[in-house]
Coordinates of N, CA and C and ligand atoms in Angstrom, one line a residue:
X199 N 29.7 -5.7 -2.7 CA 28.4 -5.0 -2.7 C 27.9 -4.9 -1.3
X200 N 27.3 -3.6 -0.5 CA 26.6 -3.5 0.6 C 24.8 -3.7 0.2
X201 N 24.6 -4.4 1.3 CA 23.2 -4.5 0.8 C 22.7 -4.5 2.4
X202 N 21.9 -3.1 2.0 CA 21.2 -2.8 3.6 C 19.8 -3.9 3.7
X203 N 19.7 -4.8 4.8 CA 18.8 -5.9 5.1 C 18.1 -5.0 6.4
X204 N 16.7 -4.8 6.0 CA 15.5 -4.7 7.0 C 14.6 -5.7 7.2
X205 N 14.3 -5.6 8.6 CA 12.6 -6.5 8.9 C 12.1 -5.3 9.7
X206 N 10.5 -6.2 10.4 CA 9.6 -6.1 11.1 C 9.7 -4.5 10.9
X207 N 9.4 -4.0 10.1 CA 8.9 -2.5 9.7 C 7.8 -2.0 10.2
X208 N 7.0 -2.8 10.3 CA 5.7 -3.3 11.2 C 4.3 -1.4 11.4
X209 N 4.2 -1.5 9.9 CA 3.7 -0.3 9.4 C 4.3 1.1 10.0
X210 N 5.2 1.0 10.3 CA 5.9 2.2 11.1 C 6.5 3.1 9.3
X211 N 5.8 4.1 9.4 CA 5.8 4.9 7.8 C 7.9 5.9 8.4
X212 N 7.5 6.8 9.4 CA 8.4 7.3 9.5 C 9.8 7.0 9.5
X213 N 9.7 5.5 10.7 CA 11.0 5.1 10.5 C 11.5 4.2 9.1
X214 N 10.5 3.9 8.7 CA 10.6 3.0 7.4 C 12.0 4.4 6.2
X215 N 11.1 5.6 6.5 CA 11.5 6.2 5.2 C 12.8 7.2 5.7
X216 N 13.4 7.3 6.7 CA 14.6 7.7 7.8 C 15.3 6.1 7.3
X217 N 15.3 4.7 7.3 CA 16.1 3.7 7.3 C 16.7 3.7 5.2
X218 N 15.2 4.1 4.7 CA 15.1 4.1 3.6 C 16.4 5.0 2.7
X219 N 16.1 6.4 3.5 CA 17.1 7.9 3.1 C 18.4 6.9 3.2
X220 N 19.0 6.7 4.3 CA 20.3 6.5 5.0 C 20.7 5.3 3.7
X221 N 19.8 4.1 3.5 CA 20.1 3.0 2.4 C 20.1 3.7 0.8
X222 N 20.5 5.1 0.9 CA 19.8 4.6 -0.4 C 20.9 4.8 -1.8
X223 N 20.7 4.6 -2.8 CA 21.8 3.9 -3.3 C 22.2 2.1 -3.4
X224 N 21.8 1.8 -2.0 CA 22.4 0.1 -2.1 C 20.8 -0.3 -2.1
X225 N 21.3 -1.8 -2.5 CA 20.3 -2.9 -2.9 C 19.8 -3.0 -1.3
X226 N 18.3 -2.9 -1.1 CA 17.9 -3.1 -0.2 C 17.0 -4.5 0.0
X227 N 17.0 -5.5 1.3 CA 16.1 -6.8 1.3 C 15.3 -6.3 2.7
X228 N 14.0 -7.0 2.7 CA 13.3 -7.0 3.7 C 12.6 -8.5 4.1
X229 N 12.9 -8.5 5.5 CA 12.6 -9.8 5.9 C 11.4 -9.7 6.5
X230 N 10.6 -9.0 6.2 CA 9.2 -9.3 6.7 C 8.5 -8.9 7.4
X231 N 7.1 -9.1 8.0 CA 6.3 -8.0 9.1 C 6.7 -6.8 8.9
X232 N 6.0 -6.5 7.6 CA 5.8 -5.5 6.9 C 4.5 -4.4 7.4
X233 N 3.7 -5.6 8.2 CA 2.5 -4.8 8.4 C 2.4 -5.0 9.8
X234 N 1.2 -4.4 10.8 CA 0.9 -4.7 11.8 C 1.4 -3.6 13.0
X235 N 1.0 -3.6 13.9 CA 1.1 -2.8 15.6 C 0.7 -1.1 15.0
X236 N 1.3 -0.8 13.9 CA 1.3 0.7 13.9 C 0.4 1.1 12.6
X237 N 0.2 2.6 12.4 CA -0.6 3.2 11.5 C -1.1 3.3 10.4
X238 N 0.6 2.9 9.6 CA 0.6 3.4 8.3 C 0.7 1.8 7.4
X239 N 0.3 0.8 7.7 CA 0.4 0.1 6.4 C 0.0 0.1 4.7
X240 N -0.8 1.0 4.8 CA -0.9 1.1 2.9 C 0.4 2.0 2.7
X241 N 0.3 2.6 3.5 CA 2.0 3.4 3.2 C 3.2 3.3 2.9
X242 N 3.6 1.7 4.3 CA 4.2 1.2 3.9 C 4.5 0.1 3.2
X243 N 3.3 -0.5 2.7 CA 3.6 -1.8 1.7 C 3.7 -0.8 0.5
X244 N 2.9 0.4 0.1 CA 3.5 0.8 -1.5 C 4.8 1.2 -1.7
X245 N 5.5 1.8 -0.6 CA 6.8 2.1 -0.6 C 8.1 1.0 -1.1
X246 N 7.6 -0.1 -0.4 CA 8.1 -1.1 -0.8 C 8.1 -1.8 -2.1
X247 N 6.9 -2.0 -2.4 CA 6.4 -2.3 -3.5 C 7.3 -1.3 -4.7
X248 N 7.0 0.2 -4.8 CA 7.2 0.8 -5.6 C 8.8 1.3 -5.6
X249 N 9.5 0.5 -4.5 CA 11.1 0.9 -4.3 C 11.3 -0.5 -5.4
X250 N 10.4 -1.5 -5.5 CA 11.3 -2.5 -6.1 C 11.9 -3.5 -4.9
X251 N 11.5 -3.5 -4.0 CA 12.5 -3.9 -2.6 C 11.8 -5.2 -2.8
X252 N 13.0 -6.5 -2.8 CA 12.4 -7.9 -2.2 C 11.5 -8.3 -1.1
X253 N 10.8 -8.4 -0.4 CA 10.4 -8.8 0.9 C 9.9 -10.3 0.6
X254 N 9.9 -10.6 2.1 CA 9.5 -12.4 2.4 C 8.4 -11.7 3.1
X255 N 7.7 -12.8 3.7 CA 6.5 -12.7 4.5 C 6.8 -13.2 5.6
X256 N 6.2 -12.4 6.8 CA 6.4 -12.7 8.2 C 4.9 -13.0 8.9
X257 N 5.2 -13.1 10.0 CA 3.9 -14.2 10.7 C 2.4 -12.8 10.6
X258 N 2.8 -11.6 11.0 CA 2.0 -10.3 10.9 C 1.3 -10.3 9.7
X259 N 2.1 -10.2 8.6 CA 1.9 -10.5 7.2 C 0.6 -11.7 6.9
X260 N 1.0 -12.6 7.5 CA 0.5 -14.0 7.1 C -1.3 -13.6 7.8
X261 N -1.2 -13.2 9.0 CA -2.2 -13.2 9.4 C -3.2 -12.3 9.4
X262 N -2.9 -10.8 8.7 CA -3.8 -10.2 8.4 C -4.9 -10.8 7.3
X263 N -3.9 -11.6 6.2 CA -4.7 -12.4 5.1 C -5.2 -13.4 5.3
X264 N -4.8 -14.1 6.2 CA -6.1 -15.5 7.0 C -6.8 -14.7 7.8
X265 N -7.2 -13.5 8.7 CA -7.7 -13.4 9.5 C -7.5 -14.4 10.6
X266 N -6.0 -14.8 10.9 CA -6.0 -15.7 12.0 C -4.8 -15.6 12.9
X267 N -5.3 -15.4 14.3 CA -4.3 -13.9 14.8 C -4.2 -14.9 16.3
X268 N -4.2 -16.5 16.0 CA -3.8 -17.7 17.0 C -2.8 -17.2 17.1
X269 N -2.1 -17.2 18.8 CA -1.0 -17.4 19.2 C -0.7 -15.7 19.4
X270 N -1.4 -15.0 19.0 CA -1.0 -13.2 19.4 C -1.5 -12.9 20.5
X271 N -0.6 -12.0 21.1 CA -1.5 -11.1 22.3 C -2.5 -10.3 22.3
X272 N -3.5 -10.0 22.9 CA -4.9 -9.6 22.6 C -4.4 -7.9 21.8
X273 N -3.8 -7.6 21.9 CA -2.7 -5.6 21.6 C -2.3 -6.2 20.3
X274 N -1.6 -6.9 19.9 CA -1.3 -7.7 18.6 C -2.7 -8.1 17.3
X275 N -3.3 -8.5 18.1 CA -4.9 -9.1 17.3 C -5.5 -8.1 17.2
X276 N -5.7 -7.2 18.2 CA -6.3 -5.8 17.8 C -6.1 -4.7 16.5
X277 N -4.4 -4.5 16.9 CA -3.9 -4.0 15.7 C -4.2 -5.1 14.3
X278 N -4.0 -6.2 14.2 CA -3.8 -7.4 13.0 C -5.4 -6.7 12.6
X279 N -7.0 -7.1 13.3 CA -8.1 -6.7 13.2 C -7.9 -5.2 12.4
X280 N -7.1 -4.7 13.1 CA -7.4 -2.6 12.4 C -7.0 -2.6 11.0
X281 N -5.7 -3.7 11.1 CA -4.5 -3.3 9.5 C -5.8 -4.0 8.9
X282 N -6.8 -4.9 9.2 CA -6.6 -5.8 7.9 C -7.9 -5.3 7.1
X283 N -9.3 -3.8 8.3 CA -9.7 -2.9 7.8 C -9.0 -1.9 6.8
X284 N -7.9 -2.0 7.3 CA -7.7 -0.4 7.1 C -6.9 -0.7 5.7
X285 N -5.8 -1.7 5.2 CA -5.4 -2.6 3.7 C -6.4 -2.3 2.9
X286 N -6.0 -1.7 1.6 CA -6.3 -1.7 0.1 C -6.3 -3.3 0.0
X287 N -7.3 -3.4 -1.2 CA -7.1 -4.8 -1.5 C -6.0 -5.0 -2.6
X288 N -5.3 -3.7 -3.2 CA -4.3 -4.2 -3.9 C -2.9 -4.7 -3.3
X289 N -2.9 -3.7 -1.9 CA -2.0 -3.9 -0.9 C -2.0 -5.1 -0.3
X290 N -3.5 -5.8 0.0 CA -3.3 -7.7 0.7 C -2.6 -8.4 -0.8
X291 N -3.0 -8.3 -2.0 CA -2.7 -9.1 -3.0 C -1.2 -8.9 -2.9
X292 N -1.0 -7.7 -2.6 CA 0.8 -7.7 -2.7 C 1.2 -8.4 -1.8
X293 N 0.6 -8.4 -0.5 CA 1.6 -9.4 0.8 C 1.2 -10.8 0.8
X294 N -0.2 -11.1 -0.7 CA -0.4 -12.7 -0.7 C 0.4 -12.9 -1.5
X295 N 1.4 -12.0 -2.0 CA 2.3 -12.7 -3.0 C 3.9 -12.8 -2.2
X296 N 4.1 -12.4 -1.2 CA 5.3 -12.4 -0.4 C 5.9 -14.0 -0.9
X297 N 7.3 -14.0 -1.3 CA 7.6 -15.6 -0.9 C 8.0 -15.7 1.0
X298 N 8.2 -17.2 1.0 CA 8.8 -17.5 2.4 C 10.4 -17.2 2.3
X299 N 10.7 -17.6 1.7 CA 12.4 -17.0 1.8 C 13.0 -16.4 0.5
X300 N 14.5 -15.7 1.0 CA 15.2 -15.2 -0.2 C 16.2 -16.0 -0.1
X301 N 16.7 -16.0 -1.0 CA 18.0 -16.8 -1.2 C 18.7 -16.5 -2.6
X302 N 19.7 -15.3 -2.2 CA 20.7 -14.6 -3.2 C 21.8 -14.4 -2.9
X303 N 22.2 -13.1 -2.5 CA 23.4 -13.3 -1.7 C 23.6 -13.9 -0.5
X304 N 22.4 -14.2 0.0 CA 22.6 -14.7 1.4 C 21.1 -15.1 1.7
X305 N 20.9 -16.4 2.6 CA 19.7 -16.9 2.8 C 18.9 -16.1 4.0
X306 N 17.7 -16.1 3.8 CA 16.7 -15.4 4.7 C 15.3 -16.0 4.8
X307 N 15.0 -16.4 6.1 CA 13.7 -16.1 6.6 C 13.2 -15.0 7.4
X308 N 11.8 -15.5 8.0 CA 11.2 -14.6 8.8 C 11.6 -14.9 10.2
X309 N 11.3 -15.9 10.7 CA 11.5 -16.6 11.9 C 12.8 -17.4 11.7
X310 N 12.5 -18.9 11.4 CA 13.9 -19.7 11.5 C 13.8 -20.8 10.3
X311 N 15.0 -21.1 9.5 CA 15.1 -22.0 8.7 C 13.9 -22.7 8.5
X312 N 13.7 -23.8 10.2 CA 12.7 -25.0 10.4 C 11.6 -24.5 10.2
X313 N 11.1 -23.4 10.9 CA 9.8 -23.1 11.0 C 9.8 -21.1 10.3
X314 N 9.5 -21.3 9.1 CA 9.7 -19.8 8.8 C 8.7 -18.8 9.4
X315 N 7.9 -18.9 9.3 CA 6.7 -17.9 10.0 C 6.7 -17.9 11.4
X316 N 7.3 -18.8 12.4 CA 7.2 -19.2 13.4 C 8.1 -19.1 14.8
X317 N 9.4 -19.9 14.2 CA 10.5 -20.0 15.3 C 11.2 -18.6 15.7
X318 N 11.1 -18.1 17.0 CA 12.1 -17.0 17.6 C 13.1 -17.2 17.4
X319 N 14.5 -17.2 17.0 CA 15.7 -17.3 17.1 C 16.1 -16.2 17.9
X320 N 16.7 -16.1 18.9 CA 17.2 -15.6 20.0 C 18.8 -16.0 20.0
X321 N 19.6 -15.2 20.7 CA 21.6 -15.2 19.9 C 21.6 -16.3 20.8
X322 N 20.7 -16.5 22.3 CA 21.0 -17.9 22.9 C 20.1 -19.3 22.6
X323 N 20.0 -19.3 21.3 CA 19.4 -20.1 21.0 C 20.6 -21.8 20.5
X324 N 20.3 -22.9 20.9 CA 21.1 -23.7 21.3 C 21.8 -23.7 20.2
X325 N 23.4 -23.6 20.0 CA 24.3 -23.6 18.9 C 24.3 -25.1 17.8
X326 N 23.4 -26.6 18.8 CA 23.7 -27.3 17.7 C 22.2 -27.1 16.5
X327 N 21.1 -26.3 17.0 CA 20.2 -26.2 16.3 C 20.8 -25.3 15.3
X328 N 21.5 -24.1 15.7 CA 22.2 -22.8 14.9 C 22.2 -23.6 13.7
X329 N 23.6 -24.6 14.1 CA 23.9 -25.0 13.1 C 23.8 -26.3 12.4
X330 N 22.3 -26.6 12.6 CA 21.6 -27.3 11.9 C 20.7 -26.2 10.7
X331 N 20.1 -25.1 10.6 CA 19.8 -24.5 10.0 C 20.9 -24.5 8.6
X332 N 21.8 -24.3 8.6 CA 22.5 -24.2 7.5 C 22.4 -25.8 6.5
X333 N 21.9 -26.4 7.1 CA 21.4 -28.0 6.0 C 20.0 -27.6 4.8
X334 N 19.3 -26.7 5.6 CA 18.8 -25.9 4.3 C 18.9 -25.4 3.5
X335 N 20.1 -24.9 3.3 CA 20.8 -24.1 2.4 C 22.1 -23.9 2.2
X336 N 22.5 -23.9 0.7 CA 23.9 -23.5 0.4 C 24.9 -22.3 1.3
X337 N 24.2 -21.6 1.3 CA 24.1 -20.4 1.6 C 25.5 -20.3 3.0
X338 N 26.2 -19.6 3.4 CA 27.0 -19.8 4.5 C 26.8 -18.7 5.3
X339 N 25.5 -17.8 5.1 CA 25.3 -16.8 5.8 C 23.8 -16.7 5.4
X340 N 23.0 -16.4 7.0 CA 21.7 -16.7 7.3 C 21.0 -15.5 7.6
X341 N 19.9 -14.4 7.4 CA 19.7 -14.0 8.3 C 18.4 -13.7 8.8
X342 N 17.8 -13.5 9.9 CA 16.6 -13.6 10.3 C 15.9 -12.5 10.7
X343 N 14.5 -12.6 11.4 CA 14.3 -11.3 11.5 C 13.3 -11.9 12.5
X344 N 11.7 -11.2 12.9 CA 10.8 -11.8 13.9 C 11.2 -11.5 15.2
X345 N 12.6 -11.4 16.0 CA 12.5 -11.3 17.1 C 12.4 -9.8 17.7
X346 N 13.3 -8.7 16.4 CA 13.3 -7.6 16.7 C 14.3 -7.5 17.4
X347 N 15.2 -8.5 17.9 CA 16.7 -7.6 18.4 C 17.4 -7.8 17.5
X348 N 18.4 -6.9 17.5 CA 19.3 -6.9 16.1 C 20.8 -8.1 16.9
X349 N 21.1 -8.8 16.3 CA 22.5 -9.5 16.2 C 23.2 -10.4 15.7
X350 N 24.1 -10.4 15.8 CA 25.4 -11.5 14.7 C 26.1 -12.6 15.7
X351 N 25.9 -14.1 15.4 CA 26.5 -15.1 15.6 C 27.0 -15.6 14.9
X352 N 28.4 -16.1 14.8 CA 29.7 -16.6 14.6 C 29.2 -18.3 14.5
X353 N 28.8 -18.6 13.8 CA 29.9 -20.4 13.9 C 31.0 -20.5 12.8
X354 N 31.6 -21.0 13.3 CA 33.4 -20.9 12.6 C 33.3 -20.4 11.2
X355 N 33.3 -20.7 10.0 CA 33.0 -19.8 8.9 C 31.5 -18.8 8.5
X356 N 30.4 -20.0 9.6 CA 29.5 -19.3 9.0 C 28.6 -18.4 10.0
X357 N 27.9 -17.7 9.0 CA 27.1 -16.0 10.0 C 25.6 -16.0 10.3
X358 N 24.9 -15.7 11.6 CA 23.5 -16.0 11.4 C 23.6 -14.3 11.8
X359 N 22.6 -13.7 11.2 CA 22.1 -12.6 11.6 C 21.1 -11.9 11.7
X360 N 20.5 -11.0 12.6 CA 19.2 -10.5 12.6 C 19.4 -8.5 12.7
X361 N 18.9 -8.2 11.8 CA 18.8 -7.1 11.5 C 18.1 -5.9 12.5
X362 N 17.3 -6.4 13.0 CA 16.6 -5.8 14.5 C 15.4 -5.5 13.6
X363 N 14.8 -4.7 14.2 CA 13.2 -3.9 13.7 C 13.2 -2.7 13.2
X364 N 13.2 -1.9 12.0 CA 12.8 -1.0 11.7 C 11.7 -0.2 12.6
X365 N 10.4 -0.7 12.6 CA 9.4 -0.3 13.2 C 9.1 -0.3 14.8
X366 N 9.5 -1.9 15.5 CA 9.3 -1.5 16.6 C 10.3 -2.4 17.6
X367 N 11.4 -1.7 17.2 CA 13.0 -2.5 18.1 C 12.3 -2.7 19.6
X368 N 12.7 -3.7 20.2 CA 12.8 -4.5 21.0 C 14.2 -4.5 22.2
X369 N 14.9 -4.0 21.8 CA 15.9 -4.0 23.0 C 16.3 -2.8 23.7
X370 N 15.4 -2.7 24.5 CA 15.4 -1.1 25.0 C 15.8 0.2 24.5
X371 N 16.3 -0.1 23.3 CA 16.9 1.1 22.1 C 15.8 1.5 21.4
X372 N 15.1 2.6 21.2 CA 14.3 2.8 20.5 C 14.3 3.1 19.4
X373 N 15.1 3.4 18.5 CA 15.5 4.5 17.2 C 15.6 2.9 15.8
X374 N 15.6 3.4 15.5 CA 15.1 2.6 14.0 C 16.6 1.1 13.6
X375 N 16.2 0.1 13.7 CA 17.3 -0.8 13.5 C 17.5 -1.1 12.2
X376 N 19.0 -1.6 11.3 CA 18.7 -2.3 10.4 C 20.4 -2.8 10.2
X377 N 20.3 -3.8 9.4 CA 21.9 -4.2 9.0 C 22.2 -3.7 7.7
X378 N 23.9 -3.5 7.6 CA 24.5 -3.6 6.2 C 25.5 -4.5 5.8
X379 N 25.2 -5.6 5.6 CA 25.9 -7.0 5.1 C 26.3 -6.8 3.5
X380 N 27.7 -6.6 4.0 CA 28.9 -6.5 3.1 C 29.5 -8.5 2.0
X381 N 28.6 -8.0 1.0 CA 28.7 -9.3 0.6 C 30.6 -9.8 0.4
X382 N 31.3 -8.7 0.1 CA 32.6 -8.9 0.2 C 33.4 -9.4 1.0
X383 N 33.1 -8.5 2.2 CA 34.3 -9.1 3.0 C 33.1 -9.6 4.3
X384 N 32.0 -10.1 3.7 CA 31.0 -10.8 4.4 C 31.0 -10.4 5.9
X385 N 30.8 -9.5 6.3 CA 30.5 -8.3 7.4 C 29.2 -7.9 7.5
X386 N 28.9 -7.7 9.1 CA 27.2 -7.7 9.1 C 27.9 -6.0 10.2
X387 N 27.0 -4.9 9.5 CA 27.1 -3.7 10.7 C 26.1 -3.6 10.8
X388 N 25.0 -3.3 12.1 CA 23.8 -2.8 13.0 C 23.9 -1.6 12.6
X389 N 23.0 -0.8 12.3 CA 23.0 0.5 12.5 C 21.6 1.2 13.4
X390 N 21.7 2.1 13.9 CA 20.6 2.8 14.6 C 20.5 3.9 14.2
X391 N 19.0 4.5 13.9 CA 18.9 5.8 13.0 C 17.3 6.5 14.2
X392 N 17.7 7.7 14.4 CA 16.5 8.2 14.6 C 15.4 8.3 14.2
X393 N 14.3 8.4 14.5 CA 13.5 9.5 13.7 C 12.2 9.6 15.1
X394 N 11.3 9.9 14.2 CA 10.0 11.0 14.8 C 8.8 10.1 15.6
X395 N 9.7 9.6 16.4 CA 8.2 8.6 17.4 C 7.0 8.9 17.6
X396 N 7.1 10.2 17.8 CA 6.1 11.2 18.4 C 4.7 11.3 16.9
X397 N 5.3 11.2 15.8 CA 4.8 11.5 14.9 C 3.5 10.2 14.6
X398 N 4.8 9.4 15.5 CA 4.0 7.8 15.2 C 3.0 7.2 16.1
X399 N 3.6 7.6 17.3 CA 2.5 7.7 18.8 C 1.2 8.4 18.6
X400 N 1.2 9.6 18.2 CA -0.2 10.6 17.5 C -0.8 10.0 16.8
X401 N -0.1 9.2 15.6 CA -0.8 8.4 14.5 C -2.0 7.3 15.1
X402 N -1.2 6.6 16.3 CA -1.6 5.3 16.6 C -2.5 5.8 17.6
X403 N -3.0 7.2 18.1 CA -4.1 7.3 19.2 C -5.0 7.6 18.3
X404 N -4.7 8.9 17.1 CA -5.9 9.1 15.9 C -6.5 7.8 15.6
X405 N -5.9 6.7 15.9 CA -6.1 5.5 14.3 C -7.1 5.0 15.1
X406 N -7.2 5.2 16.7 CA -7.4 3.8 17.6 C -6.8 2.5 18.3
X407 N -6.1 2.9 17.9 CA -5.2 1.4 18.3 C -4.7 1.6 19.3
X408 N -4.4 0.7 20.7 CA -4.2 0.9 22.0 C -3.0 1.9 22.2
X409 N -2.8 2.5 23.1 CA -1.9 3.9 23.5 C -0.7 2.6 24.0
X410 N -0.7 1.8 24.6 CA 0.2 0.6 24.5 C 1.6 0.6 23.8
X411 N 0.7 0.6 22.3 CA 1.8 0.5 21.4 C 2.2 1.5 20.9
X412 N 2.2 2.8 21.4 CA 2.4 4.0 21.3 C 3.3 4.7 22.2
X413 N 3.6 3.8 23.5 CA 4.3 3.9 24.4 C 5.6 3.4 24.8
X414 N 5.3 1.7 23.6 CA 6.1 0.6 23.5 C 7.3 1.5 22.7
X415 N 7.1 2.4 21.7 CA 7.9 2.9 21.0 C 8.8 3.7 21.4
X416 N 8.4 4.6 22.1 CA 9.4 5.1 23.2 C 10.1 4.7 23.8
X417 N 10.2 3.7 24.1 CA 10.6 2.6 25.6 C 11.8 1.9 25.0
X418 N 11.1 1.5 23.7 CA 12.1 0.6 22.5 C 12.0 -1.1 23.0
X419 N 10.6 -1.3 23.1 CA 10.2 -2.3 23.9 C 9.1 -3.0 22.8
Ligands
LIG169 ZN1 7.6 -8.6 13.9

């Protein structure tokens, strides 16, 4: 079975539903930071919601519902402040119900095993920690999300992987990230999909939110 794995969608409506088209058919998971930086979060939490789509909760997530935006950049807490006006209250009750992890075909957080809401996992992140994470779980394949770059690490049978960002990739590639993790022959593909930044940049000057992160998208930053 292919099961296309998204994160950090990060209210981005356009690229959400371009990742959406390409997946569709297969069982789709989402790892989280669902909401936050960009325009459209009632948009895209109902999408999700009404695909039926799993999601965990990510640190964006967490913080529009505490109102507690410790540890963000002042561009970060701004947008967290806008999403958490601009959220339906049926839409917060949906992301107060996010669990912390999935664990089906394959185990998932938002950040890292130890610290779900929290830890960066980065591909240089020290390998005996890597593979300490798997003491958590049965599971022989991991995958993460939070940092926004997409990639696959090897320890001898087992796989950590990170899906990249839907919403707002991170590694100078701008166009929409996500994986398709092949439960069979246990295979992680990256894919990159275009779509309408421009649509999303306009969005995010109408809404108010800093031209910043309207620039960041372009950049793939
Ligand atoms: Zn994120």
């Amino acid at each position: 079975m292919k099961i296309a794995v998204i994160s950090d969608v990060h209210s981005n409506l356009p690229a959400l539903e371009k990742v959406l088209e390409a997946a569709s058919g297969m069982k789709i998971v989402c790892l989280g930071d669902l909401v936050g930086y960009n325009p459209f979060p009632n948009e895209v939490t109902e999408l999700l919601r009404d695909k039926g789509i799993p999601s965990i909760m990510g640190n964006h997530d967490l913080a529009v519902l505490t109102g507690d935006t410790k540890g963000f950049n002042p561009i970060a807490s701004w947008a967290a402040e806008w999403t958490i006006d601009a959220l339906t209250e049926e839409n917060m009750d949906y992301l107060s119900e996010l669990p912390v992890s999935y664990d089906n075909e394959f185990y998932a957080v938002h950040g890292s095993p130890n610290k779900p809401l929290k830890e960066y996992v980065f591909p240089d992140h020290p390998p005996k920690i890597l593979s300490s994470f798997f003491d958590r779980t049965t599971k022989s394949v991991i995958a993460l999300g939070h940092t926004h770059i997409p990639y696959q690490i090897d320890l001898d049978e087992k796989i950590i992987f990170n899906p990249g960002s839907v919403g707002q990739p991170r590694d100078m590639d701008p166009r929409a990230s996500y994986a398709i993790f092949d439960t069979d022959s246990r295979s992680v593909e990256i894919n990159r999909l275009d779509y309408e930044i421009d649509e999303v940049s306009k969005a995010i000057k109408e809404a108010g939110l800093p031209g910043l992160l309207a620039d960041r998208l372009h950049l793939g930053w």
